[in-house]
């Protein structure tokens, strides 16, 4: 892992050229493929190394990745994409771990130009030339919780191409989970592998090697990138589809590249901060339910002696979030060494007894559904400043 690392720089071609279509094998979860035993651990190690004073587990309520939070947002918006998330409490912090069928599960039938386009239109700095991805860690508050959120950045725009960030004046927007002060964001790089050939998978015994390389890049320069065929230019609003993900990761710039038979002759580099803020305002009921859901999950974790749960949204049970016991072999969010460092940063001398997980991986222990408030317990515990009252949320135990 290179720290602080840096994302690739936007370096568009002077003249369009025909690119080859993607080919090869690509992992569904790069981080798990590279570090399957503890896929969130490199991000935690980076935070402990770069900003230990901010890693007090009594102050950090949630450590998650953009995928797990994005899945919960999609669930609350009524989308039927299935997912699994492992939840573990360490100290006073919940850890959300993405769970695929296998750490090395690959994306089938990869098509398009999502990999070859950035190879030609972005450039890694010489100091981080060996990098295959750039992982960043945001620190922001949402729904009364302080969250660390890891996400992958596609690249950054040179400073001259970025408009100065403007401070939000909308009071409601200020109460949401927006990382408005980009200078305070943590920036890390987690070197992961997405080569077209098989690569060795790290094990816990091999440990994590950290090298110093790169330079911190301000969050205001980060962009997300999508490629599309020109046929989808007029019948699909790609930006609108991506706004939930841009909101979770607080990405302010969006590169949308249209191609005709592999030639990209329409490339749009957009400042999308206004669009993300507008989406946030429009989705306020959904975000209120998200805040309530996170507090509900924390309450359920506290009720479990093992302090571990699994969340599952199955394709055959849309709209129902199943809460299960973890199987004993589900593994730990962090290795014993890093767990001790996390607890030490909080001044905790001894971890809570998290016991052995018991139960079935297939039997649902409880279910969560969100609808009109019917007078049941409010799990949000929101403050007046947060703005998320939680009155749209109800929790039903099976």
PDB file of N, CA and C in Angstrom, residues 280-358:
ATOM      1  N   UNK A 280     -29.691  15.585  -3.319  1.00  0.00           N
ATOM      2  CA  UNK A 280     -29.782  15.432  -1.874  1.00  0.00           C
ATOM      3  C   UNK A 280     -31.087  16.032  -1.341  1.00  0.00           C
ATOM      4  N   UNK A 281     -31.437  17.206  -1.836  1.00  0.00           N
ATOM      5  CA  UNK A 281     -32.678  17.850  -1.390  1.00  0.00           C
ATOM      6  C   UNK A 281     -33.900  17.066  -1.844  1.00  0.00           C
ATOM      7  N   UNK A 282     -33.863  16.569  -3.075  1.00  0.00           N
ATOM      8  CA  UNK A 282     -34.999  15.811  -3.604  1.00  0.00           C
ATOM      9  C   UNK A 282     -35.186  14.474  -2.894  1.00  0.00           C
ATOM     10  N   UNK A 283     -34.087  13.893  -2.451  1.00  0.00           N
ATOM     11  CA  UNK A 283     -34.128  12.565  -1.831  1.00  0.00           C
ATOM     12  C   UNK A 283     -34.161  12.629  -0.303  1.00  0.00           C
ATOM     13  N   UNK A 284     -34.564  13.763   0.225  1.00  0.00           N
ATOM     14  CA  UNK A 284     -34.554  13.931   1.685  1.00  0.00           C
ATOM     15  C   UNK A 284     -35.331  12.839   2.415  1.00  0.00           C
ATOM     16  N   UNK A 285     -36.516  12.414   1.959  1.00  0.00           N
ATOM     17  CA  UNK A 285     -37.203  11.309   2.662  1.00  0.00           C
ATOM     18  C   UNK A 285     -36.395  10.010   2.656  1.00  0.00           C
ATOM     19  N   UNK A 286     -35.744   9.708   1.534  1.00  0.00           N
ATOM     20  CA  UNK A 286     -34.916   8.498   1.461  1.00  0.00           C
ATOM     21  C   UNK A 286     -33.737   8.597   2.414  1.00  0.00           C
ATOM     22  N   UNK A 287     -33.084   9.756   2.463  1.00  0.00           N
ATOM     23  CA  UNK A 287     -31.922   9.931   3.339  1.00  0.00           C
ATOM     24  C   UNK A 287     -32.335   9.909   4.812  1.00  0.00           C
ATOM     25  N   UNK A 288     -33.547  10.376   5.115  1.00  0.00           N
ATOM     26  CA  UNK A 288     -34.052  10.270   6.486  1.00  0.00           C
ATOM     27  C   UNK A 288     -34.212   8.807   6.869  1.00  0.00           C
ATOM     28  N   UNK A 289     -34.719   8.000   5.936  1.00  0.00           N
ATOM     29  CA  UNK A 289     -34.859   6.571   6.219  1.00  0.00           C
ATOM     30  C   UNK A 289     -33.500   5.891   6.327  1.00  0.00           C
ATOM     31  N   UNK A 290     -32.523   6.354   5.540  1.00  0.00           N
ATOM     32  CA  UNK A 290     -31.175   5.804   5.648  1.00  0.00           C
ATOM     33  C   UNK A 290     -30.604   6.068   7.034  1.00  0.00           C
ATOM     34  N   UNK A 291     -30.764   7.309   7.528  1.00  0.00           N
ATOM     35  CA  UNK A 291     -30.288   7.630   8.876  1.00  0.00           C
ATOM     36  C   UNK A 291     -30.965   6.739   9.908  1.00  0.00           C
ATOM     37  N   UNK A 292     -32.284   6.565   9.772  1.00  0.00           N
ATOM     38  CA  UNK A 292     -33.022   5.714  10.712  1.00  0.00           C
ATOM     39  C   UNK A 292     -32.549   4.273  10.620  1.00  0.00           C
ATOM     40  N   UNK A 293     -32.309   3.799   9.411  1.00  0.00           N
ATOM     41  CA  UNK A 293     -31.867   2.420   9.226  1.00  0.00           C
ATOM     42  C   UNK A 293     -30.511   2.176   9.875  1.00  0.00           C
ATOM     43  N   UNK A 294     -29.580   3.104   9.713  1.00  0.00           N
ATOM     44  CA  UNK A 294     -28.252   2.940  10.330  1.00  0.00           C
ATOM     45  C   UNK A 294     -28.363   2.860  11.847  1.00  0.00           C
ATOM     46  N   UNK A 295     -29.204   3.702  12.450  1.00  0.00           N
ATOM     47  CA  UNK A 295     -29.401   3.647  13.893  1.00  0.00           C
ATOM     48  C   UNK A 295     -30.096   2.348  14.300  1.00  0.00           C
ATOM     49  N   UNK A 296     -31.012   1.892  13.467  1.00  0.00           N
ATOM     50  CA  UNK A 296     -31.694   0.628  13.744  1.00  0.00           C
ATOM     51  C   UNK A 296     -30.705  -0.524  13.726  1.00  0.00           C
ATOM     52  N   UNK A 297     -29.828  -0.563  12.731  1.00  0.00           N
ATOM     53  CA  UNK A 297     -28.826  -1.625  12.648  1.00  0.00           C
ATOM     54  C   UNK A 297     -27.924  -1.604  13.866  1.00  0.00           C
ATOM     55  N   UNK A 298     -27.520  -0.412  14.289  1.00  0.00           N
ATOM     56  CA  UNK A 298     -26.664  -0.315  15.475  1.00  0.00           C
ATOM     57  C   UNK A 298     -27.391  -0.863  16.701  1.00  0.00           C
ATOM     58  N   UNK A 299     -28.694  -0.562  16.835  1.00  0.00           N
ATOM     59  CA  UNK A 299     -29.465  -1.082  17.967  1.00  0.00           C
ATOM     60  C   UNK A 299     -29.529  -2.603  17.932  1.00  0.00           C
ATOM     61  N   UNK A 300     -29.690  -3.176  16.743  1.00  0.00           N
ATOM     62  CA  UNK A 300     -29.742  -4.629  16.623  1.00  0.00           C
ATOM     63  C   UNK A 300     -28.388  -5.265  16.945  1.00  0.00           C
ATOM     64  N   UNK A 301     -27.301  -4.601  16.547  1.00  0.00           N
ATOM     65  CA  UNK A 301     -25.964  -5.109  16.887  1.00  0.00           C
ATOM     66  C   UNK A 301     -25.771  -5.106  18.394  1.00  0.00           C
ATOM     67  N   UNK A 302     -26.210  -4.047  19.050  1.00  0.00           N
ATOM     68  CA  UNK A 302     -26.075  -3.974  20.512  1.00  0.00           C
ATOM     69  C   UNK A 302     -26.857  -5.098  21.201  1.00  0.00           C
ATOM     70  N   UNK A 303     -27.973  -5.513  20.601  1.00  0.00           N
ATOM     71  CA  UNK A 303     -28.791  -6.565  21.202  1.00  0.00           C
ATOM     72  C   UNK A 303     -28.179  -7.952  21.028  1.00  0.00           C
ATOM     73  N   UNK A 304     -27.214  -8.074  20.121  1.00  0.00           N
ATOM     74  CA  UNK A 304     -26.604  -9.372  19.824  1.00  0.00           C
ATOM     75  C   UNK A 304     -25.353  -9.560  20.676  1.00  0.00           C
ATOM     76  N   UNK A 305     -25.288 -10.593  21.513  1.00  0.00           N
ATOM     77  CA  UNK A 305     -24.105 -10.783  22.369  1.00  0.00           C
ATOM     78  C   UNK A 305     -22.808 -10.865  21.582  1.00  0.00           C
ATOM     79  N   UNK A 306     -22.869 -11.399  20.361  1.00  0.00           N
ATOM     80  CA  UNK A 306     -21.652 -11.528  19.558  1.00  0.00           C
ATOM     81  C   UNK A 306     -21.233 -10.206  18.932  1.00  0.00           C
ATOM     82  N   UNK A 307     -22.113  -9.206  18.942  1.00  0.00           N
ATOM     83  CA  UNK A 307     -21.850  -7.907  18.324  1.00  0.00           C
ATOM     84  C   UNK A 307     -21.552  -8.054  16.824  1.00  0.00           C
ATOM     85  N   UNK A 308     -22.187  -9.046  16.209  1.00  0.00           N
ATOM     86  CA  UNK A 308     -21.995  -9.297  14.782  1.00  0.00           C
ATOM     87  C   UNK A 308     -23.324  -9.682  14.157  1.00  0.00           C
ATOM     88  N   UNK A 309     -23.558  -9.190  12.941  1.00  0.00           N
ATOM     89  CA  UNK A 309     -24.758  -9.526  12.196  1.00  0.00           C
ATOM     90  C   UNK A 309     -24.417  -9.610  10.714  1.00  0.00           C
ATOM     91  N   UNK A 310     -25.336 -10.154   9.953  1.00  0.00           N
ATOM     92  CA  UNK A 310     -25.241 -10.093   8.503  1.00  0.00           C
ATOM     93  C   UNK A 310     -26.542  -9.524   7.958  1.00  0.00           C
ATOM     94  N   UNK A 311     -26.430  -8.562   7.039  1.00  0.00           N
ATOM     95  CA  UNK A 311     -27.583  -7.994   6.366  1.00  0.00           C
ATOM     96  C   UNK A 311     -27.669  -8.590   4.971  1.00  0.00           C
ATOM     97  N   UNK A 312     -28.875  -8.967   4.577  1.00  0.00           N
ATOM     98  CA  UNK A 312     -29.049  -9.599   3.275  1.00  0.00           C
ATOM     99  C   UNK A 312     -30.311  -9.076   2.604  1.00  0.00           C
ATOM    100  N   UNK A 313     -30.166  -8.617   1.380  1.00  0.00           N
ATOM    101  CA  UNK A 313     -31.309  -8.259   0.547  1.00  0.00           C
ATOM    102  C   UNK A 313     -31.319  -9.229  -0.621  1.00  0.00           C
ATOM    103  N   UNK A 314     -32.237 -10.182  -0.597  1.00  0.00           N
ATOM    104  CA  UNK A 314     -32.283 -11.253  -1.586  1.00  0.00           C
ATOM    105  C   UNK A 314     -33.174 -10.878  -2.758  1.00  0.00           C
ATOM    106  N   UNK A 315     -32.832 -11.407  -3.926  1.00  0.00           N
ATOM    107  CA  UNK A 315     -33.599 -11.094  -5.126  1.00  0.00           C
ATOM    108  C   UNK A 315     -35.031 -11.595  -5.033  1.00  0.00           C
ATOM    109  N   UNK A 316     -35.240 -12.700  -4.290  1.00  0.00           N
ATOM    110  CA  UNK A 316     -36.588 -13.266  -4.196  1.00  0.00           C
ATOM    111  C   UNK A 316     -37.410 -12.652  -3.065  1.00  0.00           C
ATOM    112  N   UNK A 317     -36.823 -11.678  -2.323  1.00  0.00           N
ATOM    113  CA  UNK A 317     -37.556 -11.007  -1.252  1.00  0.00           C
ATOM    114  C   UNK A 317     -37.309  -9.498  -1.320  1.00  0.00           C
ATOM    115  N   UNK A 318     -37.720  -8.870  -2.411  1.00  0.00           N
ATOM    116  CA  UNK A 318     -37.465  -7.433  -2.572  1.00  0.00           C
ATOM    117  C   UNK A 318     -38.178  -6.622  -1.503  1.00  0.00           C
ATOM    118  N   UNK A 319     -37.494  -5.562  -1.055  1.00  0.00           N
ATOM    119  CA  UNK A 319     -38.082  -4.674  -0.061  1.00  0.00           C
ATOM    120  C   UNK A 319     -37.912  -5.134   1.369  1.00  0.00           C
ATOM    121  N   UNK A 320     -37.316  -6.309   1.576  1.00  0.00           N
ATOM    122  CA  UNK A 320     -37.096  -6.843   2.921  1.00  0.00           C
ATOM    123  C   UNK A 320     -35.590  -6.967   3.167  1.00  0.00           C
ATOM    124  N   UNK A 321     -35.117  -6.342   4.223  1.00  0.00           N
ATOM    125  CA  UNK A 321     -33.717  -6.461   4.613  1.00  0.00           C
ATOM    126  C   UNK A 321     -33.627  -7.497   5.729  1.00  0.00           C
ATOM    127  N   UNK A 322     -33.105  -8.663   5.410  1.00  0.00           N
ATOM    128  CA  UNK A 322     -33.000  -9.744   6.380  1.00  0.00           C
ATOM    129  C   UNK A 322     -31.792  -9.529   7.291  1.00  0.00           C
ATOM    130  N   UNK A 323     -31.982  -9.735   8.580  1.00  0.00           N
ATOM    131  CA  UNK A 323     -30.910  -9.597   9.565  1.00  0.00           C
ATOM    132  C   UNK A 323     -30.604 -10.987  10.096  1.00  0.00           C
ATOM    133  N   UNK A 324     -29.397 -11.461   9.853  1.00  0.00           N
ATOM    134  CA  UNK A 324     -29.021 -12.820  10.196  1.00  0.00           C
ATOM    135  C   UNK A 324     -27.854 -12.846  11.176  1.00  0.00           C
ATOM    136  N   UNK A 325     -27.698 -13.985  11.833  1.00  0.00           N
ATOM    137  CA  UNK A 325     -26.474 -14.234  12.572  1.00  0.00           C
ATOM    138  C   UNK A 325     -25.355 -14.542  11.585  1.00  0.00           C
ATOM    139  N   UNK A 326     -24.141 -14.103  11.893  1.00  0.00           N
ATOM    140  CA  UNK A 326     -22.993 -14.482  11.086  1.00  0.00           C
ATOM    141  C   UNK A 326     -22.609 -15.922  11.383  1.00  0.00           C
ATOM    142  N   UNK A 327     -22.157 -16.633  10.357  1.00  0.00           N
ATOM    143  CA  UNK A 327     -21.588 -17.954  10.593  1.00  0.00           C
ATOM    144  C   UNK A 327     -20.247 -17.807  11.305  1.00  0.00           C
ATOM    145  N   UNK A 328     -19.837 -18.817  12.093  1.00  0.00           N
ATOM    146  CA  UNK A 328     -18.567 -18.709  12.828  1.00  0.00           C
ATOM    147  C   UNK A 328     -17.360 -18.484  11.922  1.00  0.00           C
ATOM    148  N   UNK A 329     -17.426 -18.948  10.671  1.00  0.00           N
ATOM    149  CA  UNK A 329     -16.273 -18.806   9.788  1.00  0.00           C
ATOM    150  C   UNK A 329     -16.353 -17.548   8.913  1.00  0.00           C
ATOM    151  N   UNK A 330     -17.219 -16.596   9.278  1.00  0.00           N
ATOM    152  CA  UNK A 330     -17.363 -15.380   8.471  1.00  0.00           C
ATOM    153  C   UNK A 330     -16.123 -14.497   8.550  1.00  0.00           C
ATOM    154  N   UNK A 331     -15.301 -14.699   9.583  1.00  0.00           N
ATOM    155  CA  UNK A 331     -14.083 -13.916   9.713  1.00  0.00           C
ATOM    156  C   UNK A 331     -14.302 -12.630  10.492  1.00  0.00           C
ATOM    157  N   UNK A 332     -13.215 -11.930  10.777  1.00  0.00           N
ATOM    158  CA  UNK A 332     -13.245 -10.687  11.543  1.00  0.00           C
ATOM    159  C   UNK A 332     -13.027  -9.500  10.619  1.00  0.00           C
ATOM    160  N   UNK A 333     -13.581  -8.370  11.004  1.00  0.00           N
ATOM    161  CA  UNK A 333     -13.400  -7.154  10.212  1.00  0.00           C
ATOM    162  C   UNK A 333     -11.937  -6.734  10.182  1.00  0.00           C
ATOM    163  N   UNK A 334     -11.239  -6.892  11.311  1.00  0.00           N
ATOM    164  CA  UNK A 334      -9.844  -6.495  11.425  1.00  0.00           C
ATOM    165  C   UNK A 334      -9.030  -7.628  12.037  1.00  0.00           C
ATOM    166  N   UNK A 335      -7.750  -7.653  11.720  1.00  0.00           N
ATOM    167  CA  UNK A 335      -6.852  -8.601  12.376  1.00  0.00           C
ATOM    168  C   UNK A 335      -6.697  -8.213  13.846  1.00  0.00           C
ATOM    169  N   UNK A 336      -6.205  -9.133  14.652  1.00  0.00           N
ATOM    170  CA  UNK A 336      -6.054  -8.869  16.085  1.00  0.00           C
ATOM    171  C   UNK A 336      -5.153  -7.660  16.328  1.00  0.00           C
ATOM    172  N   UNK A 337      -4.077  -7.535  15.541  1.00  0.00           N
ATOM    173  CA  UNK A 337      -3.127  -6.432  15.738  1.00  0.00           C
ATOM    174  C   UNK A 337      -3.772  -5.087  15.432  1.00  0.00           C
ATOM    175  N   UNK A 338      -4.458  -4.989  14.296  1.00  0.00           N
ATOM    176  CA  UNK A 338      -5.056  -3.717  13.908  1.00  0.00           C
ATOM    177  C   UNK A 338      -6.255  -3.401  14.794  1.00  0.00           C
ATOM    178  N   UNK A 339      -6.985  -4.415  15.199  1.00  0.00           N
ATOM    179  CA  UNK A 339      -8.092  -4.206  16.136  1.00  0.00           C
ATOM    180  C   UNK A 339      -7.572  -3.592  17.433  1.00  0.00           C
ATOM    181  N   UNK A 340      -6.440  -4.105  17.927  1.00  0.00           N
ATOM    182  CA  UNK A 340      -5.846  -3.554  19.151  1.00  0.00           C
ATOM    183  C   UNK A 340      -5.431  -2.103  18.942  1.00  0.00           C
ATOM    184  N   UNK A 341      -4.901  -1.786  17.765  1.00  0.00           N
ATOM    185  CA  UNK A 341      -4.510  -0.408  17.481  1.00  0.00           C
ATOM    186  C   UNK A 341      -5.737   0.504  17.441  1.00  0.00           C
ATOM    187  N   UNK A 342      -6.830   0.012  16.849  1.00  0.00           N
ATOM    188  CA  UNK A 342      -8.051   0.808  16.770  1.00  0.00           C
ATOM    189  C   UNK A 342      -8.606   1.083  18.173  1.00  0.00           C
ATOM    190  N   UNK A 343      -8.609   0.063  19.012  1.00  0.00           N
ATOM    191  CA  UNK A 343      -9.107   0.246  20.376  1.00  0.00           C
ATOM    192  C   UNK A 343      -8.169   1.120  21.199  1.00  0.00           C
ATOM    193  N   UNK A 344      -6.883   0.990  20.947  1.00  0.00           N
ATOM    194  CA  UNK A 344      -5.909   1.812  21.666  1.00  0.00           C
ATOM    195  C   UNK A 344      -6.064   3.277  21.303  1.00  0.00           C
ATOM    196  N   UNK A 345      -6.375   3.554  20.040  1.00  0.00           N
ATOM    197  CA  UNK A 345      -6.571   4.945  19.618  1.00  0.00           C
ATOM    198  C   UNK A 345      -7.742   5.573  20.350  1.00  0.00           C
ATOM    199  N   UNK A 346      -8.683   4.722  20.768  1.00  0.00           N
ATOM    200  CA  UNK A 346      -9.843   5.220  21.507  1.00  0.00           C
ATOM    201  C   UNK A 346      -9.606   5.226  23.007  1.00  0.00           C
ATOM    202  N   UNK A 347      -8.455   4.725  23.432  1.00  0.00           N
ATOM    203  CA  UNK A 347      -8.186   4.640  24.859  1.00  0.00           C
ATOM    204  C   UNK A 347      -8.895   3.477  25.523  1.00  0.00           C
ATOM    205  N   UNK A 348      -9.346   2.508  24.731  1.00  0.00           N
ATOM    206  CA  UNK A 348     -10.024   1.335  25.270  1.00  0.00           C
ATOM    207  C   UNK A 348      -8.974   0.304  25.629  1.00  0.00           C
ATOM    208  N   UNK A 349      -8.966  -0.128  26.878  1.00  0.00           N
ATOM    209  CA  UNK A 349      -7.953  -1.075  27.330  1.00  0.00           C
ATOM    210  C   UNK A 349      -8.295  -2.503  26.947  1.00  0.00           C
ATOM    211  N   UNK A 350      -9.577  -2.807  26.883  1.00  0.00           N
ATOM    212  CA  UNK A 350      -9.968  -4.172  26.608  1.00  0.00           C
ATOM    213  C   UNK A 350     -11.207  -4.157  25.720  1.00  0.00           C
ATOM    214  N   UNK A 351     -11.185  -4.945  24.646  1.00  0.00           N
ATOM    215  CA  UNK A 351     -12.324  -4.992  23.742  1.00  0.00           C
ATOM    216  C   UNK A 351     -13.505  -5.659  24.406  1.00  0.00           C
ATOM    217  N   UNK A 352     -14.707  -5.290  23.943  1.00  0.00           N
ATOM    218  CA  UNK A 352     -15.892  -5.952  24.436  1.00  0.00           C
ATOM    219  C   UNK A 352     -15.876  -7.407  24.015  1.00  0.00           C
ATOM    220  N   UNK A 353     -16.508  -8.254  24.825  1.00  0.00           N
ATOM    221  CA  UNK A 353     -16.591  -9.669  24.502  1.00  0.00           C
ATOM    222  C   UNK A 353     -17.487  -9.852  23.289  1.00  0.00           C
ATOM    223  N   UNK A 354     -16.850 -10.224  22.136  1.00  0.00           N
ATOM    224  CA  UNK A 354     -17.669 -10.395  20.953  1.00  0.00           C
ATOM    225  C   UNK A 354     -17.988 -11.858  20.687  1.00  0.00           C
ATOM    226  N   UNK A 355     -17.537 -12.741  21.549  1.00  0.00           N
ATOM    227  CA  UNK A 355     -18.011 -14.112  21.554  1.00  0.00           C
ATOM    228  C   UNK A 355     -17.934 -14.804  20.220  1.00  0.00           C
ATOM    229  N   UNK A 356     -18.473 -15.992  20.168  1.00  0.00           N
ATOM    230  CA  UNK A 356     -18.527 -16.769  18.948  1.00  0.00           C
ATOM    231  C   UNK A 356     -19.897 -16.611  18.324  1.00  0.00           C
ATOM    232  N   UNK A 357     -19.916 -16.366  17.042  1.00  0.00           N
ATOM    233  CA  UNK A 357     -21.177 -16.217  16.362  1.00  0.00           C
ATOM    234  C   UNK A 357     -21.849 -17.574  16.226  1.00  0.00           C
ATOM    235  N   UNK A 358     -23.145 -17.580  16.373  1.00  0.00           N
ATOM    236  CA  UNK A 358     -23.894 -18.806  16.223  1.00  0.00           C
ATOM    237  C   UNK A 358     -25.088 -18.538  15.325  1.00  0.00           C
TER     238      UNK A 358
END
